């Protein structure tokens, strides 16, 4: 996938200004040569792209999402679930084909308040409350997407989407391919997952490990209000089916985000903290455990480079590769289980591609292969803790 | 002793007990005729979610089936004679066109089945016995109505102008296939004809149709969506949830069930114990009708009426078309193993929908034997020619393995593609030659 948008703090005024002038028309295609700055620093000239709606795809000069200079306006503070809602609302405003469906998303406002206020504003057809049948309302979303809408399907908890696996893998992922490219499925499937606070095994699932093999879908995981809003908007604008993984415990994170409109790239990783000694790859909630460990590590004299991979499928091997070439040591910290998780695939991908640059075997810290227990202390021990991350880095850097 | 007293007292003060006592009171009252009228228990109602519900003192179980089966609507009898004059009239043009398409479907199926048996294509599934459902339902719709098929409905595609050459291209998976060689034979799809690509998964298309109806409703288009599935497909969870959704959302969708008696080797008696599929509509708040699936005019009338209801009244409609799967489930099946040959032959000959419709159009003076033989001969020629052309065309290029997985292939897929191309280049003798560049 070509990366169309790159997250930037300041240089967005031309984007937002022109976007306000023109109304999106559903089926127009503006094919134009666009200069495309890719994150691997190549510039593709005359790359013909077919945007979903006209003229919003102005290219942004800066590639990397991390350094967001706060603009002259100071931005506004909000919580992560509000950032998701803001992104969703902006996209619904901009494109009348965007609609939301899920359980209790309408007047109730969503179980995590991500869709609060949207039903009152856009009506209960565009923000649709569905009966409890995940496979079927995901199927409905796929049918609606194939006929021209841009639905966002909310799973009340990612674990419930296991019921939708048939539709997601057999239809969502495949129909664009098996129809010979005739039908696109620009659907976004999102919901909270991960280990929460004593939610029990069935509500503490990490679906990214089950979905990662499905060809045809993209997976991204948000971790901050800034990237939550940006990724939500990018996912809605993407022509591919995108699964956006949120985390139950991150919904109340507060951050100041820019007032200007911005969209992030779906395929890029985020450099959280540049460093020299070791590359720590992580995503979602584990990013915070890693940063906590990083504080300890810095005090002990280490200089870890922390990357939030964000894009779970496909991996941003360019950013990761640059980092590995610099530090020669990799630690992966994830919440997935040891067997078959994102960390396992990432380990394989890095070993295959960057084997020569590694001074030590890749270390992957993951949860154990057990259902998440309910008891608070037991639950805590199934998730990777900062102390374990510190120990792992110390061992890796010997 | 003390404990049980407290419990008894506690119980006495709860609502349960007071309800119990009032019922007892009511039944004692009933025995006393003079006080009978002062407690009108016959009129007690309560407002439960969904509306008022009347209370009755009798314990009544609803039977699992009604005394009589739901009757089946038909226009023509087995001999092609109209039973009454109240059916939707069909013009000569439309009728002859319908007949032509039914014959095309029949011949196409016969020849392609043979082609598979000759080993020239890997797989095929016929629609023999269900030509009326296929063609008549398509004739009652417009081009704007979107179709979500299962896999035994190539008829609507033929009706809408999909050519025999395109059919052959798909079955031979050559480079001119719409689907770029990615799906099995008979898994047609064409966005130009508003016919969504067939997926092998059973009943997954039913919620898709509801989603499409939702999209149509939002756009306020003068169109509906229609989805086809079999008796077996109605057992899948997706069927039930989709009907439920469509009713709740008031979506303009037609659910057309081809109850052909068999799901591979499973007869309907092992599939469900309800009176077919038509009674399930009411359970979800969807109006429904049972139609003779081998009667082209009945299907035409019913689908046309359903379409009007769906669009004008914004509601879903369920049509159960009773028919018989004359052919095997597919070329991987031999149905004589699980059903008697004379049953199959009886439906093939005595109840052939094509022959029945032919009798009606011949009686109207719109068709004759000469036209019949001309049609069949020319179709046969055309088909054999299309097959020959399709068979000799090149297969799709290697790049088509990797395109359309995403809108633009990521670098990982490009790498994998290069690897395959290199392998084919270095070992040309191990790979077929008829791959286009």
Short mmCIF file of N, CA, C and O in Angstrom, two decimals, chain B residues 98-99 101-107 109-110 126-138 152 155-156 258 293-296 299 323-324 326 348 351-355:
data_model
loop_
_atom_site.label_atom_id
_atom_site.label_comp_id
_atom_site.label_asym_id
_atom_site.label_seq_id
_atom_site.Cartn_x
_atom_site.Cartn_y
_atom_site.Cartn_z
N UNK B 98 -37.63 -15.12 -21.52
CA UNK B 98 -37.49 -15.97 -20.34
C UNK B 98 -37.26 -17.41 -20.77
O UNK B 98 -36.36 -18.08 -20.27
N UNK B 99 -38.05 -17.85 -21.72
CA UNK B 99 -37.90 -19.23 -22.16
C UNK B 99 -36.51 -19.47 -22.75
O UNK B 99 -35.86 -20.46 -22.46
N UNK B 101 -33.77 -17.98 -22.11
CA UNK B 101 -32.75 -18.03 -21.06
C UNK B 101 -32.81 -19.32 -20.27
O UNK B 101 -31.78 -19.87 -19.89
N UNK B 102 -34.02 -19.85 -20.06
CA UNK B 102 -34.15 -21.10 -19.33
C UNK B 102 -33.52 -22.23 -20.13
O UNK B 102 -32.81 -23.09 -19.59
N UNK B 103 -33.75 -22.20 -21.45
CA UNK B 103 -33.14 -23.25 -22.27
C UNK B 103 -31.63 -23.09 -22.29
O UNK B 103 -30.88 -24.08 -22.23
N UNK B 104 -31.18 -21.84 -22.37
CA UNK B 104 -29.73 -21.60 -22.36
C UNK B 104 -29.10 -22.19 -21.11
O UNK B 104 -28.07 -22.88 -21.17
N UNK B 105 -29.76 -21.94 -19.99
CA UNK B 105 -29.24 -22.44 -18.72
C UNK B 105 -29.18 -23.95 -18.72
O UNK B 105 -28.19 -24.56 -18.31
N UNK B 106 -30.24 -24.55 -19.25
CA UNK B 106 -30.30 -26.01 -19.28
C UNK B 106 -29.18 -26.60 -20.13
O UNK B 106 -28.46 -27.51 -19.73
N UNK B 107 -29.01 -26.03 -21.32
CA UNK B 107 -28.00 -26.58 -22.22
C UNK B 107 -26.60 -26.30 -21.69
O UNK B 107 -25.71 -27.16 -21.74
N UNK B 109 -25.69 -26.03 -18.66
CA UNK B 109 -25.40 -26.97 -17.58
C UNK B 109 -25.04 -28.34 -18.11
O UNK B 109 -24.09 -28.98 -17.65
N UNK B 110 -25.81 -28.81 -19.09
CA UNK B 110 -25.56 -30.15 -19.61
C UNK B 110 -24.16 -30.24 -20.21
O UNK B 110 -23.41 -31.17 -19.96
N UNK B 126 -24.61 -27.98 -11.45
CA UNK B 126 -25.71 -27.64 -12.35
C UNK B 126 -26.88 -27.04 -11.59
O UNK B 126 -26.97 -27.13 -10.37
N UNK B 127 -27.78 -26.44 -12.35
CA UNK B 127 -28.98 -25.81 -11.79
C UNK B 127 -30.21 -26.52 -12.33
O UNK B 127 -31.31 -25.99 -12.33
N UNK B 128 -30.02 -27.75 -12.81
CA UNK B 128 -31.12 -28.48 -13.46
C UNK B 128 -32.30 -28.63 -12.51
O UNK B 128 -32.14 -29.06 -11.38
N UNK B 129 -33.47 -28.27 -13.02
CA UNK B 129 -34.67 -28.35 -12.19
C UNK B 129 -35.03 -27.01 -11.58
O UNK B 129 -36.14 -26.82 -11.12
N UNK B 130 -34.08 -26.09 -11.54
CA UNK B 130 -34.33 -24.79 -10.89
C UNK B 130 -34.23 -23.62 -11.87
O UNK B 130 -33.99 -22.48 -11.47
N UNK B 131 -34.43 -23.92 -13.15
CA UNK B 131 -34.32 -22.87 -14.17
C UNK B 131 -35.38 -21.80 -14.00
O UNK B 131 -35.13 -20.62 -14.24
N UNK B 132 -36.57 -22.19 -13.60
CA UNK B 132 -37.65 -21.20 -13.45
C UNK B 132 -37.30 -20.20 -12.35
O UNK B 132 -37.47 -19.00 -12.52
N UNK B 133 -36.81 -20.72 -11.21
CA UNK B 133 -36.44 -19.81 -10.12
C UNK B 133 -35.37 -18.84 -10.60
O UNK B 133 -35.45 -17.64 -10.39
N UNK B 134 -34.37 -19.37 -11.27
CA UNK B 134 -33.25 -18.54 -11.72
C UNK B 134 -33.70 -17.43 -12.64
O UNK B 134 -33.38 -16.27 -12.45
N UNK B 135 -34.42 -17.82 -13.72
CA UNK B 135 -34.69 -16.84 -14.76
C UNK B 135 -35.88 -15.96 -14.41
O UNK B 135 -35.83 -14.74 -14.54
N UNK B 136 -36.97 -16.56 -13.94
CA UNK B 136 -38.18 -15.78 -13.68
C UNK B 136 -37.93 -14.74 -12.59
O UNK B 136 -38.43 -13.61 -12.67
N UNK B 137 -37.14 -15.09 -11.57
CA UNK B 137 -36.89 -14.10 -10.51
C UNK B 137 -36.08 -12.94 -11.07
O UNK B 137 -36.35 -11.78 -10.79
N UNK B 138 -35.10 -13.23 -11.92
CA UNK B 138 -34.30 -12.16 -12.51
C UNK B 138 -35.15 -11.28 -13.41
O UNK B 138 -34.99 -10.05 -13.43
N UNK B 152 -25.96 -21.58 -6.93
CA UNK B 152 -26.77 -22.31 -7.89
C UNK B 152 -27.70 -21.32 -8.60
O UNK B 152 -28.84 -21.65 -8.91
N UNK B 155 -28.48 -18.11 -13.49
CA UNK B 155 -29.56 -17.61 -14.33
C UNK B 155 -29.67 -16.09 -14.39
O UNK B 155 -29.71 -15.51 -15.47
N UNK B 156 -29.72 -15.43 -13.20
CA UNK B 156 -29.81 -13.96 -13.24
C UNK B 156 -28.67 -13.31 -14.02
O UNK B 156 -28.86 -12.29 -14.67
N UNK B 258 -34.38 -21.37 -2.17
CA UNK B 258 -34.66 -22.46 -3.10
C UNK B 258 -34.71 -23.75 -2.27
O UNK B 258 -33.70 -24.39 -2.05
N UNK B 293 -41.76 -23.41 -7.10
CA UNK B 293 -40.51 -23.00 -7.74
C UNK B 293 -40.35 -23.48 -9.16
O UNK B 293 -39.47 -23.01 -9.87
N UNK B 294 -41.17 -24.41 -9.60
CA UNK B 294 -41.04 -24.88 -10.98
C UNK B 294 -42.02 -24.19 -11.91
O UNK B 294 -42.18 -24.58 -13.06
N UNK B 295 -42.70 -23.18 -11.40
CA UNK B 295 -43.67 -22.44 -12.19
C UNK B 295 -43.11 -21.05 -12.44
O UNK B 295 -43.11 -20.20 -11.56
N UNK B 296 -42.66 -20.81 -13.66
CA UNK B 296 -41.99 -19.55 -13.97
C UNK B 296 -42.90 -18.35 -13.73
O UNK B 296 -42.46 -17.32 -13.22
N UNK B 299 -43.27 -17.59 -9.95
CA UNK B 299 -42.06 -16.95 -9.42
C UNK B 299 -42.02 -15.49 -9.86
O UNK B 299 -41.73 -14.58 -9.08
N UNK B 323 -38.99 -26.68 -4.89
CA UNK B 323 -38.50 -27.22 -6.16
C UNK B 323 -37.75 -28.51 -5.86
O UNK B 323 -37.88 -29.07 -4.76
N UNK B 324 -36.99 -28.98 -6.83
CA UNK B 324 -36.23 -30.21 -6.63
C UNK B 324 -34.89 -30.09 -7.33
O UNK B 324 -34.81 -29.61 -8.46
N UNK B 326 -32.60 -31.55 -9.40
CA UNK B 326 -32.58 -32.73 -10.27
C UNK B 326 -31.16 -33.25 -10.45
O UNK B 326 -30.92 -34.46 -10.48
N UNK B 348 -37.29 -34.83 -13.13
CA UNK B 348 -36.63 -34.34 -14.34
C UNK B 348 -37.60 -34.27 -15.51
O UNK B 348 -37.60 -33.32 -16.27
N UNK B 351 -41.86 -32.98 -14.05
CA UNK B 351 -41.97 -31.67 -13.40
C UNK B 351 -40.97 -30.67 -13.92
O UNK B 351 -40.67 -29.68 -13.26
N UNK B 352 -40.48 -30.90 -15.13
CA UNK B 352 -39.48 -29.99 -15.68
C UNK B 352 -40.07 -28.58 -15.86
O UNK B 352 -41.04 -28.40 -16.60
N UNK B 353 -39.49 -27.59 -15.20
CA UNK B 353 -40.04 -26.23 -15.31
C UNK B 353 -39.93 -25.67 -16.72
O UNK B 353 -40.77 -24.87 -17.14
N UNK B 354 -38.90 -26.08 -17.45
CA UNK B 354 -38.71 -25.55 -18.80
C UNK B 354 -39.81 -26.07 -19.72
O UNK B 354 -40.44 -25.30 -20.46
N UNK B 355 -40.06 -27.35 -19.65
CA UNK B 355 -41.11 -27.96 -20.50
C UNK B 355 -42.47 -27.38 -20.17
O UNK B 355 -43.28 -27.13 -21.06
#
